[in-house]
């Protein structure tokens, strides 16, 4: 199952990850995912479950260096010292972050970005990215003379395709991760049901496969072992171009978002 994408800094990341948002007891989910082919866990300090992620990785039997973990520094730590302390704490929680990418959440505070980049330079983490950043936010990083992020994580699914920031990221060689790719379980759309029947796949698999074929890195979330396993069974088959176009036509822009979507916030 391990397909990868290459960052602008030369490092690679799996093209599918397990999300652990709002799953405080996520050790079992992480273990099941890793034992069934996943090699990336998408977490955050705000989720308060980094210790559980570390436990799940150890219990899985998969080598820590073979697991890519994403964590995120929240705005409370957006100072140089705060970000540095957050990195050290996450390393303690996760058991090494040399296969980690750290994301900056929401808005571009240059001192915090510097702290993340210094952590990368010291070998504490592998890569540095952002989450929920618009082109304006990322340009603030460029204007400060700092290294550009390698990845931007935003809400993405057929109903909310975030075309302006996706286009910007592609032009600037920034990988796009898709959170909430399953639209929080809103599978009752007639087209999704139709395609589920046509391809003999469940609705979640159709949505994840759409994301992969659009060149995104989806991060489906589940705590149920059977759902985690089926969500990973999205390789070795394709949605036909005509059906991809039908899914593309579901886009409702901002109105299609199912989370608080701060990409356009100043």
XYZ file of N, CA and C in Angstrom:
798
model
N 0.824 -1.213 0.000
C 0.000 0.000 0.000
C 0.850 1.252 0.000
N 2.150 1.131 0.255
C 2.958 2.312 0.478
C 3.370 2.961 -0.850
N 2.572 3.913 -1.300
C 2.963 4.792 -2.386
C 3.387 6.104 -1.749
N 4.330 6.803 -2.357
C 4.870 8.010 -1.738
C 4.866 9.188 -2.707
N 4.970 10.363 -2.139
C 5.139 11.601 -2.893
C 6.415 12.259 -2.385
N 7.131 12.935 -3.268
C 8.397 13.559 -2.894
C 8.213 15.051 -2.645
N 8.691 15.511 -1.501
C 8.650 16.927 -1.145
C 9.709 17.715 -1.910
N 9.573 19.011 -1.884
C 10.563 19.891 -2.505
C 11.909 19.822 -1.800
N 11.937 19.347 -0.539
C 13.215 19.220 0.173
C 13.869 17.850 -0.036
N 13.245 17.015 -0.887
C 13.814 15.719 -1.212
C 13.308 14.559 -0.381
N 12.651 14.842 0.738
C 12.097 13.771 1.555
C 10.804 13.250 0.937
N 10.409 12.058 1.336
C 9.187 11.469 0.816
C 8.163 11.270 1.918
N 6.889 11.210 1.495
C 5.782 11.017 2.430
C 4.791 10.049 1.798
N 4.213 9.137 2.578
C 3.171 8.255 2.043
C 1.992 9.070 1.509
N 1.289 8.510 0.541
C 0.176 9.237 -0.085
C -1.157 9.025 0.635
N -1.144 8.275 1.732
C -2.354 8.047 2.518
C -1.967 7.961 3.979
N -2.764 8.601 4.827
C -2.474 8.563 6.254
C -3.722 8.374 7.082
N -3.545 7.951 8.329
C -4.647 7.822 9.277
C -4.755 9.098 10.090
N -5.921 9.713 10.107
C -6.163 10.869 10.953
C -6.589 10.434 12.342
N -6.145 11.158 13.374
C -6.485 10.781 14.750
C -7.146 11.934 15.512
N -7.731 12.875 14.799
C -8.433 13.995 15.437
C -9.609 13.472 16.262
N -9.762 14.001 17.477
C -10.849 13.641 18.387
C -10.866 12.140 18.692
N -9.687 11.553 18.773
C -9.563 10.140 19.145
C -8.483 10.051 20.214
N -8.867 10.373 21.447
C -7.896 10.466 22.531
C -7.297 9.110 22.887
N -8.019 8.025 22.602
C -7.504 6.677 22.855
C -7.212 6.021 21.504
N -6.223 6.572 20.797
C -6.006 6.176 19.406
C -4.920 5.130 19.218
N -4.351 4.600 20.298
C -3.262 3.635 20.156
C -3.688 2.433 19.325
N -4.878 1.891 19.602
C -5.355 0.719 18.870
C -5.555 1.037 17.395
N -6.126 2.213 17.094
C -6.337 2.607 15.697
C -5.013 2.708 14.963
N -4.014 3.306 15.607
C -2.692 3.431 14.982
C -2.062 2.064 14.756
N -2.191 1.188 15.735
C -1.627 -0.160 15.605
C -2.269 -0.902 14.436
N -3.603 -0.873 14.363
C -4.318 -1.562 13.284
C -3.925 -1.001 11.926
N -3.859 0.323 11.839
C -3.505 0.952 10.569
C -2.127 0.505 10.104
N -1.160 0.557 10.989
C 0.214 0.217 10.613
C 0.357 -1.269 10.290
N -0.392 -2.103 10.974
C -0.337 -3.539 10.695
C -1.047 -3.902 9.391
N -1.778 -2.941 8.826
C -2.503 -3.182 7.582
C -2.073 -2.253 6.455
N -0.801 -1.856 6.496
C -0.211 -1.194 5.341
C -0.039 0.297 5.405
N -0.723 0.976 6.324
C -0.510 2.414 6.460
C 0.916 2.661 6.950
N 1.464 3.804 6.552
C 2.774 4.185 7.066
C 2.807 5.659 7.471
N 1.634 6.276 7.610
C 1.587 7.668 8.067
C 0.441 7.861 9.049
N 0.728 8.582 10.134
C -0.261 8.990 11.122
C -0.290 10.511 11.138
N -1.475 11.083 11.012
C -1.614 12.543 11.036
C -2.161 12.970 12.391
N -1.316 13.604 13.189
C -1.720 14.045 14.515
C -1.518 15.535 14.705
N -1.613 15.967 15.950
C -1.410 17.367 16.306
C -1.298 17.470 17.816
N -0.557 18.443 18.279
C -0.444 18.643 19.718
C -1.801 18.978 20.325
N -2.623 19.697 19.569
C -3.941 20.079 20.043
C -4.826 18.865 20.317
N -4.570 17.752 19.637
C -5.404 16.564 19.817
C -5.171 15.884 21.160
N -4.044 16.187 21.800
C -3.711 15.644 23.122
C -3.643 14.111 23.125
N -3.143 13.538 22.030
C -3.035 12.082 21.969
C -1.702 11.621 21.385
N -0.682 12.481 21.447
C 0.613 12.091 20.898
C 1.205 10.885 21.619
N 1.009 10.802 22.919
C 1.522 9.640 23.668
C 0.848 8.371 23.155
N -0.462 8.450 22.909
C -1.195 7.308 22.380
C -0.686 6.909 20.992
N -0.359 7.884 20.165
C 0.208 7.582 18.846
C 1.511 6.806 19.016
N 2.358 7.291 19.923
C 3.626 6.611 20.171
C 3.423 5.182 20.644
N 2.445 4.963 21.511
C 2.141 3.609 22.001
C 1.694 2.724 20.837
N 0.811 3.251 19.998
C 0.314 2.474 18.870
C 1.416 2.080 17.909
N 2.338 2.994 17.655
C 3.466 2.689 16.769
C 4.295 1.554 17.362
N 4.602 1.637 18.648
C 5.419 0.593 19.282
C 4.713 -0.763 19.270
N 3.402 -0.748 19.508
C 2.653 -2.007 19.553
C 2.470 -2.625 18.174
N 2.600 -1.834 17.132
C 2.344 -2.325 15.775
C 3.405 -3.290 15.280
N 4.610 -3.171 15.818
C 5.709 -3.987 15.328
C 6.421 -3.401 14.129
N 5.925 -2.275 13.623
C 6.569 -1.590 12.497
C 7.678 -0.701 13.053
N 8.813 -0.703 12.415
C 9.935 0.103 12.877
C 9.553 1.584 12.882
N 9.962 2.291 13.942
C 9.626 3.710 14.066
C 10.127 4.506 12.871
N 11.305 4.178 12.348
C 11.853 4.947 11.224
C 11.077 4.728 9.939
N 10.205 3.708 9.910
C 9.390 3.447 8.720
C 8.020 4.108 8.799
N 7.766 4.804 9.904
C 6.464 5.446 10.102
C 6.618 6.959 9.995
N 5.837 7.573 9.131
C 5.847 9.019 8.942
C 4.743 9.612 9.805
N 5.097 10.507 10.707
C 4.118 11.123 11.604
C 4.078 12.628 11.362
N 2.882 13.131 11.215
C 2.684 14.575 11.133
C 2.139 15.070 12.473
N 2.754 16.114 13.018
C 2.174 16.797 14.162
C 2.030 18.269 13.794
N 1.382 19.022 14.656
C 1.112 20.426 14.347
C 1.313 21.277 15.595
N 1.915 22.417 15.391
C 2.117 23.390 16.462
C 0.976 24.394 16.401
N 0.251 24.541 17.488
C -0.896 25.458 17.499
C -0.429 26.874 17.835
N -1.319 27.845 17.630
C -0.911 29.251 17.731
C -0.447 29.649 19.125
N -0.824 28.897 20.149
C -0.347 29.211 21.506
C 1.172 29.115 21.612
N 1.787 28.341 20.711
C 3.237 28.142 20.737
C 3.935 28.875 19.597
N 3.292 29.880 19.022
C 3.849 30.570 17.849
C 4.889 31.635 18.234
N 5.888 31.197 18.987
C 7.092 32.000 19.208
C 8.265 31.061 18.974
N 9.447 31.600 18.838
C 10.614 30.741 18.605
C 10.773 29.756 19.759
N 10.766 30.279 20.999
C 10.961 29.403 22.160
C 9.793 28.433 22.325
N 8.574 28.929 22.068
C 7.404 28.069 22.215
C 7.414 26.913 21.230
N 7.776 27.209 19.985
C 7.832 26.162 18.972
C 8.939 25.160 19.283
N 10.092 25.652 19.714
C 11.199 24.756 20.055
C 10.816 23.820 21.193
N 10.159 24.364 22.216
C 9.713 23.539 23.339
C 8.676 22.523 22.881
N 7.785 22.932 21.978
C 6.761 22.021 21.464
C 7.390 20.863 20.694
N 8.407 21.163 19.905
C 9.102 20.105 19.170
C 9.699 19.082 20.135
N 10.378 19.561 21.149
C 11.020 18.655 22.110
C 9.979 17.803 22.836
N 8.854 18.406 23.186
C 7.817 17.671 23.893
C 7.209 16.599 22.989
N 6.998 16.936 21.720
C 6.433 15.954 20.793
C 7.395 14.799 20.555
N 8.680 15.095 20.496
C 9.672 14.031 20.340
C 9.595 13.071 21.520
N 9.457 13.613 22.725
C 9.327 12.768 23.916
C 8.050 11.933 23.854
N 6.966 12.538 23.373
C 5.685 11.835 23.293
C 5.692 10.725 22.253
N 6.297 11.007 21.100
C 6.201 10.113 19.950
C 7.351 9.117 19.872
N 8.422 9.379 20.607
C 9.557 8.480 20.538
C 10.383 8.700 19.299
N 10.907 9.884 19.104
C 11.716 10.298 17.947
C 10.817 10.889 16.884
N 11.277 12.001 16.327
C 10.518 12.659 15.265
C 11.334 12.796 13.996
N 12.354 11.974 13.831
C 13.184 12.099 12.636
C 12.452 11.668 11.376
N 11.275 11.054 11.538
C 10.416 10.767 10.394
C 9.128 11.580 10.517
N 9.238 12.780 11.084
C 8.069 13.634 11.302
C 8.100 14.860 10.405
N 6.914 15.339 10.072
C 6.763 16.665 9.512
C 5.951 17.482 10.500
N 6.399 18.695 10.778
C 5.652 19.583 11.653
C 4.948 20.640 10.811
N 3.666 20.851 11.101
C 2.873 21.839 10.390
C 2.564 23.015 11.301
N 2.544 24.200 10.714
C 2.128 25.396 11.420
C 0.652 25.607 11.121
N -0.158 25.782 12.152
C -1.599 25.847 11.964
C -2.086 27.280 11.821
N -2.751 27.537 10.729
C -3.598 28.692 10.472
C -2.895 29.939 9.984
N -1.967 30.520 10.690
C -1.479 31.809 10.213
C 0.016 31.970 10.409
N 0.644 32.787 9.593
C 2.107 32.790 9.462
C 2.791 33.690 10.477
N 3.163 33.140 11.600
C 3.975 33.874 12.558
C 5.425 33.494 12.325
N 6.222 34.444 11.888
C 7.566 34.153 11.378
C 8.478 33.557 12.443
N 8.332 33.983 13.707
C 9.222 33.467 14.748
C 8.994 31.987 14.975
N 7.743 31.559 14.936
C 7.448 30.148 15.095
C 7.947 29.335 13.926
N 7.816 29.877 12.721
C 8.332 29.193 11.540
C 9.836 29.009 11.662
N 10.538 30.024 12.161
C 11.984 29.916 12.353
C 12.319 28.805 13.338
N 11.525 28.682 14.395
C 11.760 27.617 15.365
C 11.615 26.243 14.740
N 10.599 26.064 13.895
C 10.408 24.782 13.219
C 11.567 24.487 12.276
N 11.995 25.501 11.529
C 13.085 25.309 10.579
C 14.397 24.996 11.298
N 14.631 25.628 12.438
C 15.830 25.310 13.214
C 15.770 23.871 13.720
N 14.578 23.423 14.098
C 14.418 22.041 14.519
C 14.746 21.078 13.391
N 14.365 21.434 12.190
C 14.722 20.617 11.029
C 16.234 20.618 10.821
N 16.843 21.794 10.898
C 18.289 21.903 10.676
C 19.079 21.080 11.700
N 18.543 20.967 12.907
C 19.218 20.210 13.965
C 18.909 18.710 13.910
N 18.106 18.296 12.931
C 17.788 16.888 12.794
C 16.678 16.407 13.707
N 15.965 17.327 14.344
C 14.886 16.930 15.242
C 13.675 16.431 14.459
N 13.413 17.041 13.319
C 12.286 16.670 12.473
C 12.755 16.601 11.025
N 11.933 16.006 10.183
C 12.317 15.798 8.790
C 11.980 17.001 7.918
N 10.749 17.489 7.995
C 10.284 18.548 7.094
C 9.354 19.492 7.838
N 9.109 20.652 7.241
C 8.240 21.663 7.846
C 7.165 22.069 6.847
N 5.925 22.062 7.294
C 4.812 22.454 6.442
C 3.859 23.364 7.187
N 2.675 23.548 6.610
C 1.661 24.426 7.195
C 0.290 23.773 7.057
N -0.680 24.322 7.761
C -2.058 23.848 7.663
C -2.997 25.042 7.635
N -3.974 24.986 6.737
C -4.981 26.041 6.597
C -4.394 27.375 6.151
N -3.320 27.350 5.387
C -2.703 28.577 4.892
C -3.213 28.916 3.502
N -3.522 30.180 3.300
C -3.839 30.678 1.960
C -2.543 31.097 1.274
N -2.656 31.474 0.000
C -1.478 31.965 -0.723
C -0.886 33.170 -0.006
N -1.747 34.050 0.516
C -1.278 35.240 1.235
C -0.421 34.851 2.434
N -0.875 33.869 3.194
C -0.132 33.443 4.372
C 1.229 32.862 3.989
N 1.252 32.047 2.941
C 2.513 31.421 2.528
C 3.468 32.459 1.953
N 2.921 33.447 1.251
C 3.777 34.495 0.704
C 4.449 35.301 1.814
N 3.808 35.392 2.978
C 4.443 36.069 4.109
C 5.720 35.340 4.518
N 5.709 34.015 4.410
C 6.906 33.229 4.727
C 7.996 33.512 3.695
N 7.626 33.530 2.408
C 8.595 33.815 1.357
C 9.202 35.208 1.536
N 8.330 36.177 1.826
C 8.793 37.562 1.971
C 9.736 37.730 3.156
N 9.607 36.865 4.150
C 10.499 36.916 5.318
C 11.843 36.257 5.025
N 11.984 35.703 3.816
C 13.239 35.059 3.444
C 13.421 33.679 4.047
N 12.317 33.078 4.501
C 12.390 31.756 5.117
C 12.106 30.661 4.098
N 12.547 29.460 4.421
C 12.305 28.301 3.553
C 10.807 28.071 3.398
N 10.385 27.816 2.176
C 8.963 27.595 1.907
C 8.505 26.248 2.482
N 7.251 26.161 2.897
C 6.733 24.890 3.408
C 6.676 23.846 2.300
N 6.817 22.581 2.693
C 6.775 21.508 1.695
C 5.366 20.958 1.520
N 4.481 21.263 2.470
C 3.126 20.709 2.427
C 2.161 21.694 3.071
N 0.924 21.702 2.573
C -0.144 22.504 3.159
C -1.354 21.594 3.335
N -1.854 21.516 4.559
C -2.988 20.639 4.852
C -4.253 21.469 4.984
N -5.250 21.152 4.162
C -6.511 21.899 4.154
C -7.684 20.928 4.010
N -8.888 21.399 4.330
C -10.078 20.588 4.083
C -10.261 20.405 2.580
N -10.420 19.167 2.145
C -10.578 18.873 0.716
C -11.431 17.627 0.511
N -12.437 17.761 -0.322
C -13.289 16.651 -0.750
C -14.099 17.169 -1.933
N -14.880 16.353 -2.611
C -15.570 16.838 -3.814
C -16.461 18.052 -3.599
N -16.986 18.239 -2.394
C -17.892 19.358 -2.143
C -17.161 20.651 -1.794
N -15.886 20.555 -1.432
C -15.076 21.723 -1.057
C -13.671 21.495 -1.601
N -13.435 21.966 -2.833
C -12.208 21.608 -3.545
C -11.101 22.656 -3.444
N -11.366 23.783 -2.797
C -10.306 24.741 -2.458
C -9.397 25.065 -3.662
N -9.999 25.360 -4.790
C -9.235 25.475 -6.034
C -8.158 26.561 -6.003
N -8.393 27.750 -5.444
C -7.331 28.768 -5.452
C -6.060 28.337 -4.719
N -6.210 27.785 -3.501
C -5.008 27.413 -2.755
C -4.377 26.150 -3.341
N -5.180 25.239 -3.881
C -4.622 24.050 -4.531
C -3.778 24.456 -5.728
N -4.293 25.365 -6.546
C -3.542 25.830 -7.719
C -2.244 26.512 -7.298
N -2.321 27.350 -6.269
C -1.118 28.027 -5.777
C -0.077 27.011 -5.306
N -0.512 26.028 -4.537
C 0.426 25.026 -4.009
C 1.079 24.245 -5.143
N 0.316 23.883 -6.129
C 0.891 23.123 -7.243
C 1.917 23.962 -8.007
N 1.637 25.232 -8.199
C 2.587 26.101 -8.897
C 3.879 26.269 -8.097
N 3.781 26.140 -6.776
C 4.941 26.362 -5.919
C 5.509 25.070 -5.335
N 5.155 23.943 -5.930
C 5.710 22.643 -5.545
C 5.472 22.332 -4.073
N 4.259 22.634 -3.611
C 3.848 22.338 -2.235
C 2.809 21.221 -2.292
N 3.084 20.117 -1.612
C 2.154 19.000 -1.590
C 0.900 19.386 -0.807
N -0.253 18.925 -1.274
C -1.521 19.247 -0.617
C -2.071 18.010 0.085
N -2.194 18.111 1.412
C -2.843 17.059 2.193
C -4.313 17.421 2.373
N -5.169 16.393 2.323
C -6.614 16.601 2.411
C -7.152 16.064 3.732
N -7.536 16.987 4.632
C -8.218 16.508 5.832
C -9.728 16.541 5.612
N -10.449 15.791 6.416
C -11.894 15.568 6.258
C -12.231 15.070 4.853
N -11.465 14.117 4.311
C -11.770 13.641 2.950
C -13.068 12.849 2.872
N -13.575 12.406 4.041
C -14.802 11.607 4.067
C -16.034 12.443 4.377
N -15.896 13.764 4.353
C -17.016 14.689 4.560
C -17.761 14.354 5.844
N -16.998 13.872 6.840
C -17.566 13.492 8.142
C -18.715 12.502 7.990
N -18.552 11.582 7.063
C -19.522 10.493 6.919
C -20.778 10.849 6.173
N -20.817 11.983 5.490
C -22.001 12.384 4.718
C -21.973 11.667 3.367
N -22.374 10.400 3.380
C -22.250 9.547 2.202
C -23.553 9.423 1.407
N -24.570 10.205 1.750
C -25.883 9.987 1.150
C -26.068 10.668 -0.208
N -25.012 11.307 -0.736
C -25.136 11.936 -2.048
C -25.446 10.871 -3.104
N -26.427 11.093 -3.963
C -26.815 10.080 -4.963
C -25.672 9.661 -5.882
N -24.830 10.606 -6.298
C -23.732 10.256 -7.187
C -22.730 9.343 -6.488
N -22.395 9.667 -5.256
C -21.443 8.830 -4.520
C -22.009 7.432 -4.331
N -23.309 7.336 -4.047
C -23.938 6.033 -3.915
C -23.929 5.281 -5.249
N -24.186 6.002 -6.333
C -24.174 5.392 -7.663
C -22.793 4.820 -7.999
N -21.755 5.605 -7.726
C -20.402 5.148 -8.033
C -19.965 4.024 -7.103
N -20.445 4.055 -5.890
C -20.145 2.982 -4.953
C -20.657 1.655 -5.500
N -21.857 1.683 -6.034
C -22.432 0.472 -6.633
C -21.677 0.081 -7.897
N -21.392 1.048 -8.746
C -20.724 0.770 -10.023
C -19.367 0.109 -9.819
N -18.588 0.593 -8.860
C -17.223 0.098 -8.671
C -17.124 -0.976 -7.595
N -18.244 -1.315 -6.989
C -18.264 -2.294 -5.888
C -17.304 -1.878 -4.775
N -17.346 -0.594 -4.448
C -16.546 -0.025 -3.365
C -17.485 0.744 -2.442
N -17.082 0.895 -1.184
C -17.951 1.679 -0.313
C -17.740 3.171 -0.570
N -18.636 3.973 -0.029
C -18.615 5.411 -0.311
C -17.299 6.057 0.133
N -16.779 5.629 1.282
C -15.515 6.193 1.775
C -14.392 5.918 0.785
N -14.351 4.717 0.245
C -13.304 4.374 -0.719
C -13.408 5.233 -1.985
N -14.621 5.510 -2.419
C -14.807 6.380 -3.594
C -14.240 7.769 -3.309
N -14.523 8.313 -2.145
C -14.049 9.652 -1.796
C -12.528 9.690 -1.645
N -11.957 8.670 -1.022
C -10.498 8.626 -0.860
C -9.820 8.469 -2.212
N -10.393 7.607 -3.066
C -9.795 7.397 -4.388
C -9.861 8.669 -5.221
N -10.959 9.417 -5.123
C -11.064 10.707 -5.826
C -9.916 11.615 -5.408
N -9.668 11.678 -4.103
C -8.606 12.532 -3.575
C -7.245 12.113 -4.121
N -6.977 10.820 -4.122
C -5.701 10.327 -4.626
C -5.526 10.656 -6.109
N -6.569 10.450 -6.891
C -6.468 10.707 -8.334
C -6.366 12.193 -8.646
N -6.775 13.031 -7.707
C -6.608 14.475 -7.892
C -5.223 14.921 -7.417
N -4.409 13.998 -6.962
C -3.047 14.327 -6.561
C -2.916 14.812 -5.138
N -3.973 14.640 -4.329
C -3.921 15.028 -2.923
C -3.432 13.847 -2.074
N -3.152 14.143 -0.811
C -2.779 13.107 0.160
C -3.881 13.053 1.214
N -4.843 12.143 1.063
C -5.984 12.116 1.983
C -5.632 11.522 3.343
N -6.355 12.010 4.368
C -6.107 11.610 5.757
C -7.418 11.164 6.407
N -7.986 10.037 5.951
C -9.253 9.586 6.531
C -9.103 9.211 7.994
N -10.139 9.515 8.769
C -10.120 9.269 10.208
C -11.137 8.194 10.556
N -10.733 7.266 11.397
C -11.666 6.279 11.941
C -11.029 5.634 13.164
N -11.877 5.189 14.078
C -11.400 4.432 15.239
C -11.821 2.971 15.137
N -12.573 2.636 14.082
C -13.076 1.279 13.909
C -12.127 0.460 13.036
N -11.594 -0.647 13.544
C -10.619 -1.425 12.782
C -11.060 -1.783 11.371
N -12.308 -2.205 11.214
C -12.758 -2.609 9.878
C -12.800 -1.427 8.912
N -13.132 -0.253 9.431
C -13.168 0.937 8.580
C -11.749 1.391 8.230
N -10.852 1.318 9.191
C -9.452 1.676 8.929
C -8.895 0.798 7.815
N -9.168 -0.495 7.890
C -8.651 -1.426 6.886
C -9.255 -1.136 5.517
N -10.573 -0.976 5.447
C -11.207 -0.735 4.140
C -10.802 0.609 3.559
N -10.569 1.609 4.413
C -10.137 2.916 3.913
C -8.760 2.841 3.262
N -7.992 1.822 3.605
C -6.672 1.654 3.000
C -6.690 0.859 1.709
N -7.846 0.293 1.372
C -7.952 -0.535 0.167
C -8.366 0.324 -1.032
N -7.526 1.287 -1.339
C -7.871 2.277 -2.367
C -6.813 2.364 -3.464
N -5.982 1.342 -3.555
C -4.950 1.314 -4.580
C -5.215 0.133 -5.520
N -4.681 0.231 -6.737
C -4.836 -0.849 -7.699
C -6.117 -0.784 -8.504
N -6.858 0.290 -8.377
C -8.056 0.512 -9.186
C -8.246 2.015 -9.378
N -8.987 2.408 -10.388
C -9.187 3.819 -10.714
C -10.652 4.133 -10.948
N -11.010 5.367 -10.648
C -12.305 5.913 -11.056
C -12.137 6.445 -12.478
N -13.047 6.094 -13.358
C -12.943 6.506 -14.755
C -13.017 8.029 -14.889
N -12.346 8.590 -15.905
C -12.331 10.049 -16.091
C -13.718 10.683 -16.129
N -14.672 10.034 -16.778
C -16.016 10.622 -16.832
C -16.648 10.697 -15.448
N -16.373 9.709 -14.622
C -16.919 9.717 -13.259
C -16.159 10.696 -12.368
N -14.862 10.846 -12.617
C -14.102 11.862 -11.885
C -14.678 13.246 -12.182
N -15.024 13.477 -13.431
C -15.600 14.777 -13.817
C -16.933 15.014 -13.105
N -17.723 13.957 -12.951
C -19.000 14.093 -12.243
C -18.765 14.458 -10.780
N -17.763 13.823 -10.163
C -17.435 14.157 -8.775
C -16.903 15.584 -8.673
N -16.092 15.985 -9.635
C -15.582 17.363 -9.647
C -16.725 18.372 -9.670
N -17.806 18.031 -10.357
C -18.935 18.949 -10.517
C -19.730 19.141 -9.232
N -19.405 18.371 -8.186
C -20.102 18.523 -6.900
C -19.584 19.714 -6.097
N -18.521 20.340 -6.555
C -17.873 21.408 -5.791
C -18.838 22.553 -5.494
N -18.899 22.950 -4.234
C -19.734 24.077 -3.807
C -18.889 25.197 -3.210
N -17.583 25.110 -3.410
C -16.708 26.144 -2.878
C -16.761 26.201 -1.363
N -16.733 27.400 -0.811
C -16.752 27.568 0.643
C -17.998 26.955 1.278
N -19.114 26.995 0.553
C -20.363 26.467 1.103
C -20.324 24.959 1.288
N -19.366 24.305 0.649
C -19.266 22.865 0.781
C -18.436 22.404 1.965
N -17.824 23.343 2.679
C -16.968 22.983 3.819
C -17.811 22.408 4.956
N -17.273 21.408 5.649
C -17.954 20.832 6.795
C -17.201 21.079 8.093
N -16.084 21.816 8.011
C -15.342 22.199 9.197
C -15.198 23.714 9.190
N -14.657 24.254 10.299
C -14.264 25.659 10.278
C -13.074 25.766 9.332
N -13.238 26.530 8.257
C -12.246 26.553 7.183
C -11.630 27.941 7.113
N -10.467 28.146 7.741
C -9.904 29.487 7.875
C -8.960 29.914 6.760
N -8.936 29.203 5.632
C -7.955 29.487 4.586
C -7.999 30.944 4.147
N -9.192 31.532 4.079
C -9.302 32.900 3.563
C -9.247 33.975 4.647
N -9.034 33.579 5.874
C -8.972 34.547 6.964
C -7.656 35.326 6.888
N -7.706 36.649 7.104
C -6.494 37.476 7.081
C -5.598 37.183 8.284
